[in-house]
Amino acid sequence: MNPHTMQNIMYSVLAIWSISFSSFTFAAINPDELIKGHPEHLKIEVLASHKDNRGGKSRVSLAAKVLEVYRSESGLVAGNTILITYLQDHLHTEKEHAKHRERVKKGYVGPQFFTYPPALETGEVKEAHLAKLVEAGASGRVYTPTASQYSFEPSWVNY
């Protein structure tokens, strides 16, 4: 085989290999992608905040006043009061975060670490990316966060 042909084959293999493996770096999700398209996109003020801690988990309950509606599939309007409820699993989060730190130390490039929404405090004003909670026992204006740790972050996305 001629050296020029061998060199072309080597370059082709290297190009295919680098394209194939570099595509894994695109697996990370842009936070803007996580916060667009949810049924409820609101600006809220937290009227009351309660956190029930048990066994490494917390049940967070927020009473919030809707200040502004960017989008609402459930028909919310400014002035409505809603309940936002969600679970934080601290043990699971720490375990996953430790695994992620170890992968990063080894040069791992990939999706970012996802965690639970933060517990907000009374008086905080935030954007909220939510969905109406539809499960046994939930009735009325009960919602849950839908964008992991970005659930109460401002959106830069135009819908």
Short mmCIF file of N, CA, C and O in Angstrom, two decimals, residues 9-107:
data_model
loop_
_atom_site.label_atom_id
_atom_site.label_comp_id
_atom_site.label_asym_id
_atom_site.label_seq_id
_atom_site.Cartn_x
_atom_site.Cartn_y
_atom_site.Cartn_z
N ILE A 9 -6.00 7.22 4.94
CA ILE A 9 -6.85 6.32 5.73
C ILE A 9 -6.72 6.69 7.22
O ILE A 9 -7.71 6.77 7.93
N MET A 10 -5.48 6.94 7.67
CA MET A 10 -5.26 7.31 9.06
C MET A 10 -5.99 8.60 9.42
O MET A 10 -6.64 8.71 10.45
N TYR A 11 -5.89 9.60 8.54
CA TYR A 11 -6.58 10.86 8.79
C TYR A 11 -8.09 10.67 8.82
O TYR A 11 -8.79 11.26 9.63
N SER A 12 -8.59 9.85 7.93
CA SER A 12 -10.03 9.58 7.89
C SER A 12 -10.50 8.92 9.18
O SER A 12 -11.53 9.29 9.76
N VAL A 13 -9.74 7.91 9.64
CA VAL A 13 -10.10 7.22 10.87
C VAL A 13 -10.06 8.19 12.06
O VAL A 13 -10.97 8.21 12.89
N LEU A 14 -9.01 9.01 12.13
CA LEU A 14 -8.91 10.00 13.21
C LEU A 14 -10.06 11.00 13.16
O LEU A 14 -10.62 11.37 14.19
N ALA A 15 -10.42 11.44 11.97
CA ALA A 15 -11.52 12.40 11.84
C ALA A 15 -12.84 11.79 12.30
O ALA A 15 -13.60 12.40 13.06
N ILE A 16 -13.10 10.56 11.87
CA ILE A 16 -14.34 9.87 12.27
C ILE A 16 -14.35 9.64 13.77
O ILE A 16 -15.35 9.87 14.45
N TRP A 17 -13.21 9.20 14.33
CA TRP A 17 -13.11 8.96 15.77
C TRP A 17 -13.36 10.24 16.56
O TRP A 17 -14.12 10.25 17.51
N SER A 18 -12.72 11.35 16.15
CA SER A 18 -12.89 12.60 16.90
C SER A 18 -14.30 13.14 16.79
O SER A 18 -14.85 13.65 17.75
N ILE A 19 -14.94 13.00 15.63
CA ILE A 19 -16.32 13.45 15.48
C ILE A 19 -17.24 12.59 16.34
O ILE A 19 -18.10 13.09 17.06
N SER A 20 -17.03 11.28 16.31
CA SER A 20 -17.87 10.36 17.08
C SER A 20 -17.78 10.63 18.57
O SER A 20 -18.79 10.72 19.26
N PHE A 21 -16.58 10.74 19.09
CA PHE A 21 -16.41 10.90 20.53
C PHE A 21 -16.63 12.33 21.00
O PHE A 21 -17.01 12.54 22.13
N SER A 22 -16.43 13.31 20.14
CA SER A 22 -16.68 14.69 20.57
C SER A 22 -18.18 14.95 20.69
O SER A 22 -18.60 15.85 21.39
N SER A 23 -19.00 14.15 20.03
CA SER A 23 -20.45 14.35 20.12
C SER A 23 -20.95 14.13 21.53
O SER A 23 -21.98 14.64 21.91
N PHE A 24 -20.20 13.37 22.35
CA PHE A 24 -20.62 13.17 23.73
C PHE A 24 -20.58 14.47 24.52
O PHE A 24 -21.32 14.64 25.46
N THR A 25 -19.73 15.40 24.14
CA THR A 25 -19.66 16.66 24.87
C THR A 25 -20.91 17.50 24.65
O THR A 25 -21.18 18.39 25.42
N PHE A 26 -21.68 17.20 23.61
CA PHE A 26 -22.89 17.95 23.36
C PHE A 26 -24.07 17.43 24.17
O PHE A 26 -25.16 17.91 24.06
N ALA A 27 -23.83 16.44 25.03
CA ALA A 27 -24.90 15.87 25.84
C ALA A 27 -25.33 16.80 26.96
O ALA A 27 -26.41 16.64 27.49
N ALA A 28 -24.49 17.74 27.33
CA ALA A 28 -24.86 18.68 28.39
C ALA A 28 -26.05 19.51 27.93
O ALA A 28 -26.13 19.92 26.79
N ILE A 29 -26.98 19.74 28.83
CA ILE A 29 -28.19 20.47 28.48
C ILE A 29 -28.05 21.91 28.94
O ILE A 29 -27.74 22.18 30.10
N ASN A 30 -28.29 22.81 28.04
CA ASN A 30 -28.28 24.23 28.35
C ASN A 30 -29.43 24.51 29.32
O ASN A 30 -30.56 24.10 29.08
N PRO A 31 -29.19 25.21 30.44
CA PRO A 31 -30.28 25.49 31.39
C PRO A 31 -31.48 26.18 30.73
O PRO A 31 -32.61 25.95 31.15
N ASP A 32 -31.25 26.99 29.71
CA ASP A 32 -32.38 27.62 29.02
C ASP A 32 -33.31 26.58 28.40
O ASP A 32 -34.51 26.79 28.29
N GLU A 33 -32.74 25.44 27.97
CA GLU A 33 -33.57 24.37 27.41
C GLU A 33 -34.43 23.73 28.50
O GLU A 33 -35.52 23.26 28.24
N LEU A 34 -33.91 23.69 29.72
CA LEU A 34 -34.67 23.10 30.83
C LEU A 34 -35.84 23.97 31.27
O LEU A 34 -36.80 23.47 31.83
N ILE A 35 -35.74 25.27 31.06
CA ILE A 35 -36.78 26.15 31.59
C ILE A 35 -37.75 26.66 30.54
O ILE A 35 -38.56 27.52 30.83
N LYS A 36 -37.71 26.10 29.35
CA LYS A 36 -38.70 26.55 28.38
C LYS A 36 -39.74 25.46 28.12
O LYS A 36 -39.46 24.28 28.27
N GLY A 37 -40.92 25.91 27.81
CA GLY A 37 -41.97 24.99 27.42
C GLY A 37 -42.77 24.37 28.55
O GLY A 37 -43.56 23.47 28.32
N HIS A 38 -42.61 24.83 29.77
CA HIS A 38 -43.38 24.27 30.87
C HIS A 38 -44.78 24.90 30.88
O HIS A 38 -44.97 26.03 30.44
N PRO A 39 -45.76 24.16 31.40
CA PRO A 39 -47.14 24.64 31.36
C PRO A 39 -47.37 25.98 32.05
O PRO A 39 -48.19 26.77 31.62
N GLU A 40 -46.63 26.23 33.13
CA GLU A 40 -46.81 27.46 33.89
C GLU A 40 -45.47 28.19 33.99
O GLU A 40 -44.49 27.62 34.45
N HIS A 41 -45.45 29.43 33.54
CA HIS A 41 -44.26 30.28 33.69
C HIS A 41 -44.77 31.57 34.32
O HIS A 41 -45.48 32.34 33.69
N LEU A 42 -44.40 31.77 35.58
CA LEU A 42 -44.98 32.83 36.39
C LEU A 42 -43.90 33.62 37.11
O LEU A 42 -42.79 33.15 37.28
N LYS A 43 -44.27 34.79 37.58
CA LYS A 43 -43.47 35.51 38.57
C LYS A 43 -44.29 35.42 39.84
O LYS A 43 -45.47 35.74 39.86
N ILE A 44 -43.63 34.94 40.92
CA ILE A 44 -44.34 34.70 42.18
C ILE A 44 -43.65 35.43 43.34
O ILE A 44 -42.46 35.73 43.27
N GLU A 45 -44.44 35.67 44.37
CA GLU A 45 -43.90 36.13 45.65
C GLU A 45 -44.26 35.07 46.68
O GLU A 45 -45.44 34.69 46.80
N VAL A 46 -43.27 34.58 47.41
CA VAL A 46 -43.52 33.55 48.42
C VAL A 46 -44.15 34.21 49.64
O VAL A 46 -43.55 35.08 50.27
N LEU A 47 -45.37 33.79 49.95
CA LEU A 47 -46.09 34.32 51.10
C LEU A 47 -45.78 33.55 52.37
O LEU A 47 -45.76 34.11 53.46
N ALA A 48 -45.56 32.25 52.22
CA ALA A 48 -45.21 31.40 53.36
C ALA A 48 -44.41 30.22 52.85
O ALA A 48 -44.64 29.72 51.75
N SER A 49 -43.45 29.79 53.66
CA SER A 49 -42.57 28.69 53.28
C SER A 49 -42.48 27.70 54.44
O SER A 49 -42.28 28.11 55.58
N HIS A 50 -42.67 26.42 54.14
CA HIS A 50 -42.55 25.40 55.17
C HIS A 50 -41.71 24.25 54.62
O HIS A 50 -41.89 23.82 53.48
N LYS A 51 -40.80 23.76 55.44
CA LYS A 51 -39.94 22.64 55.05
C LYS A 51 -40.00 21.58 56.14
O LYS A 51 -39.67 21.86 57.28
N ASP A 52 -40.49 20.40 55.79
CA ASP A 52 -40.60 19.29 56.73
C ASP A 52 -39.46 18.30 56.44
O ASP A 52 -39.45 17.66 55.40
N ASN A 53 -38.48 18.22 57.35
CA ASN A 53 -37.31 17.36 57.18
C ASN A 53 -37.51 16.03 57.87
O ASN A 53 -37.79 16.00 59.07
N ARG A 54 -37.31 14.94 57.11
CA ARG A 54 -37.41 13.59 57.69
C ARG A 54 -36.52 12.63 56.92
O ARG A 54 -36.64 12.50 55.71
N GLY A 55 -35.64 11.98 57.62
CA GLY A 55 -34.84 10.90 57.04
C GLY A 55 -34.05 11.28 55.79
O GLY A 55 -34.04 10.51 54.83
N GLY A 56 -33.43 12.43 55.79
CA GLY A 56 -32.62 12.82 54.63
C GLY A 56 -33.42 13.40 53.48
O GLY A 56 -32.88 13.66 52.41
N LYS A 57 -34.72 13.58 53.70
CA LYS A 57 -35.59 14.16 52.67
C LYS A 57 -36.32 15.35 53.26
O LYS A 57 -36.54 15.42 54.47
N SER A 58 -36.70 16.26 52.41
CA SER A 58 -37.49 17.42 52.83
C SER A 58 -38.69 17.56 51.91
O SER A 58 -38.56 17.47 50.70
N ARG A 59 -39.84 17.79 52.51
CA ARG A 59 -41.04 18.14 51.75
C ARG A 59 -41.15 19.66 51.87
O ARG A 59 -41.28 20.19 52.96
N VAL A 60 -41.08 20.35 50.74
CA VAL A 60 -41.15 21.80 50.72
C VAL A 60 -42.55 22.21 50.27
O VAL A 60 -43.06 21.69 49.27
N SER A 61 -43.15 23.12 51.01
CA SER A 61 -44.47 23.66 50.67
C SER A 61 -44.38 25.17 50.68
O SER A 61 -43.93 25.76 51.66
N LEU A 62 -44.80 25.78 49.60
CA LEU A 62 -44.76 27.24 49.47
C LEU A 62 -46.16 27.75 49.14
O LEU A 62 -46.81 27.23 48.23
N ALA A 63 -46.61 28.75 49.85
CA ALA A 63 -47.81 29.48 49.46
C ALA A 63 -47.27 30.70 48.71
O ALA A 63 -46.37 31.39 49.20
N ALA A 64 -47.78 30.94 47.51
CA ALA A 64 -47.22 32.02 46.70
C ALA A 64 -48.34 32.80 46.02
O ALA A 64 -49.37 32.25 45.65
N LYS A 65 -48.08 34.08 45.85
CA LYS A 65 -48.99 34.96 45.13
C LYS A 65 -48.44 35.13 43.72
O LYS A 65 -47.24 35.38 43.54
N VAL A 66 -49.29 34.96 42.72
CA VAL A 66 -48.89 35.15 41.33
C VAL A 66 -48.83 36.65 41.06
O VAL A 66 -49.85 37.35 41.17
N LEU A 67 -47.65 37.14 40.73
CA LEU A 67 -47.48 38.56 40.44
C LEU A 67 -47.63 38.86 38.95
O LEU A 67 -48.13 39.91 38.56
N GLU A 68 -47.15 37.92 38.14
CA GLU A 68 -47.17 38.11 36.69
C GLU A 68 -47.30 36.75 36.04
O GLU A 68 -46.75 35.77 36.53
N VAL A 69 -48.02 36.68 34.92
CA VAL A 69 -48.19 35.42 34.19
C VAL A 69 -47.56 35.59 32.81
O VAL A 69 -47.98 36.43 32.03
N TYR A 70 -46.53 34.77 32.55
CA TYR A 70 -45.91 34.76 31.23
C TYR A 70 -46.60 33.72 30.35
O TYR A 70 -46.76 33.92 29.16
N ARG A 71 -47.01 32.62 30.97
CA ARG A 71 -47.78 31.57 30.29
C ARG A 71 -48.46 30.75 31.38
O ARG A 71 -47.84 30.44 32.40
N SER A 72 -49.71 30.39 31.15
CA SER A 72 -50.42 29.53 32.10
C SER A 72 -51.44 28.68 31.36
O SER A 72 -52.43 29.18 30.85
N GLU A 73 -51.17 27.38 31.32
CA GLU A 73 -52.12 26.45 30.71
C GLU A 73 -53.31 26.17 31.62
O GLU A 73 -54.33 25.71 31.17
N SER A 74 -53.17 26.46 32.92
CA SER A 74 -54.26 26.20 33.86
C SER A 74 -55.12 27.44 34.11
O SER A 74 -56.03 27.39 34.93
N GLY A 75 -54.81 28.54 33.44
CA GLY A 75 -55.63 29.73 33.55
C GLY A 75 -55.33 30.65 34.72
O GLY A 75 -56.18 31.44 35.12
N LEU A 76 -54.14 30.55 35.28
CA LEU A 76 -53.79 31.45 36.39
C LEU A 76 -53.71 32.89 35.91
O LEU A 76 -53.37 33.16 34.76
N VAL A 77 -54.03 33.81 36.82
CA VAL A 77 -53.93 35.24 36.54
C VAL A 77 -53.22 35.91 37.71
O VAL A 77 -53.17 35.36 38.82
N ALA A 78 -52.68 37.09 37.46
CA ALA A 78 -52.02 37.84 38.52
C ALA A 78 -53.00 38.04 39.67
O ALA A 78 -54.18 38.33 39.46
N GLY A 79 -52.51 37.84 40.89
CA GLY A 79 -53.35 37.97 42.08
C GLY A 79 -53.77 36.63 42.66
O GLY A 79 -54.15 36.56 43.84
N ASN A 80 -53.74 35.55 41.86
CA ASN A 80 -54.07 34.21 42.38
C ASN A 80 -53.06 33.80 43.44
O ASN A 80 -51.89 34.17 43.38
N THR A 81 -53.52 33.00 44.38
CA THR A 81 -52.63 32.38 45.37
C THR A 81 -52.56 30.90 45.02
O THR A 81 -53.58 30.27 44.73
N ILE A 82 -51.33 30.37 45.03
CA ILE A 82 -51.13 28.97 44.67
C ILE A 82 -50.29 28.29 45.75
O ILE A 82 -49.62 28.94 46.55
N LEU A 83 -50.34 26.96 45.76
CA LEU A 83 -49.49 26.14 46.61
C LEU A 83 -48.49 25.44 45.71
O LEU A 83 -48.87 24.86 44.68
N ILE A 84 -47.22 25.51 46.06
CA ILE A 84 -46.16 24.81 45.32
C ILE A 84 -45.58 23.80 46.29
O ILE A 84 -45.17 24.15 47.40
N THR A 85 -45.54 22.53 45.88
CA THR A 85 -45.03 21.49 46.77
C THR A 85 -44.10 20.57 46.00
O THR A 85 -44.33 20.26 44.84
N TYR A 86 -43.02 20.15 46.69
CA TYR A 86 -42.05 19.25 46.06
C TYR A 86 -41.17 18.61 47.12
O TYR A 86 -41.10 19.07 48.26
N LEU A 87 -40.51 17.54 46.72
CA LEU A 87 -39.65 16.79 47.60
C LEU A 87 -38.19 17.06 47.25
O LEU A 87 -37.84 17.17 46.07
N GLN A 88 -37.35 17.16 48.25
CA GLN A 88 -35.90 17.22 48.07
C GLN A 88 -35.31 15.98 48.74
O GLN A 88 -35.56 15.76 49.92
N ASP A 89 -34.57 15.19 47.99
CA ASP A 89 -33.93 13.99 48.54
C ASP A 89 -32.45 14.29 48.71
O ASP A 89 -31.66 14.14 47.79
N HIS A 90 -32.07 14.76 49.90
CA HIS A 90 -30.70 15.22 50.15
C HIS A 90 -29.68 14.09 50.07
O HIS A 90 -28.56 14.30 49.59
N LEU A 91 -30.02 12.90 50.55
CA LEU A 91 -29.09 11.78 50.51
C LEU A 91 -28.80 11.37 49.06
O LEU A 91 -27.65 11.15 48.68
N HIS A 92 -29.85 11.28 48.26
CA HIS A 92 -29.68 10.93 46.85
C HIS A 92 -28.85 11.99 46.12
O HIS A 92 -27.96 11.67 45.35
N THR A 93 -29.13 13.25 46.42
CA THR A 93 -28.40 14.35 45.79
C THR A 93 -26.92 14.28 46.14
O THR A 93 -26.08 14.40 45.25
N GLU A 94 -26.60 14.08 47.40
CA GLU A 94 -25.18 14.02 47.79
C GLU A 94 -24.47 12.83 47.15
O GLU A 94 -23.34 12.94 46.70
N LYS A 95 -25.16 11.71 47.08
CA LYS A 95 -24.58 10.51 46.45
C LYS A 95 -24.29 10.77 44.97
O LYS A 95 -23.20 10.47 44.48
N GLU A 96 -25.26 11.34 44.26
CA GLU A 96 -25.07 11.63 42.83
C GLU A 96 -24.01 12.70 42.63
O GLU A 96 -23.22 12.63 41.69
N HIS A 97 -23.98 13.69 43.50
CA HIS A 97 -22.99 14.75 43.39
C HIS A 97 -21.58 14.19 43.61
O HIS A 97 -20.63 14.57 42.92
N ALA A 98 -21.41 13.28 44.57
CA ALA A 98 -20.11 12.65 44.82
C ALA A 98 -19.66 11.86 43.59
O ALA A 98 -18.49 11.93 43.20
N LYS A 99 -20.57 11.10 42.98
CA LYS A 99 -20.24 10.34 41.76
C LYS A 99 -19.79 11.30 40.65
O LYS A 99 -18.83 11.05 39.95
N HIS A 100 -20.54 12.39 40.51
CA HIS A 100 -20.23 13.37 39.47
C HIS A 100 -18.84 13.98 39.71
O HIS A 100 -18.05 14.12 38.78
N ARG A 101 -18.53 14.34 40.96
CA ARG A 101 -17.21 14.91 41.27
C ARG A 101 -16.09 13.93 40.92
O ARG A 101 -15.05 14.33 40.39
N GLU A 102 -16.30 12.66 41.18
CA GLU A 102 -15.29 11.64 40.85
C GLU A 102 -15.10 11.53 39.34
O GLU A 102 -13.98 11.43 38.86
N ARG A 103 -16.19 11.56 38.60
CA ARG A 103 -16.08 11.49 37.13
C ARG A 103 -15.34 12.71 36.59
O ARG A 103 -14.50 12.59 35.70
N VAL A 104 -15.63 13.88 37.14
CA VAL A 104 -14.97 15.12 36.69
C VAL A 104 -13.47 15.05 36.98
O VAL A 104 -12.65 15.44 36.16
N LYS A 105 -13.09 14.52 38.15
CA LYS A 105 -11.68 14.38 38.50
C LYS A 105 -10.94 13.51 37.48
O LYS A 105 -9.76 13.69 37.23
N LYS A 106 -11.66 12.54 36.91
CA LYS A 106 -11.06 11.62 35.93
C LYS A 106 -11.13 12.18 34.51
O LYS A 106 -10.83 11.46 33.57
N GLY A 107 -11.57 13.43 34.36
CA GLY A 107 -11.62 14.04 33.04
C GLY A 107 -12.93 13.85 32.30
O GLY A 107 -13.03 14.15 31.11
#
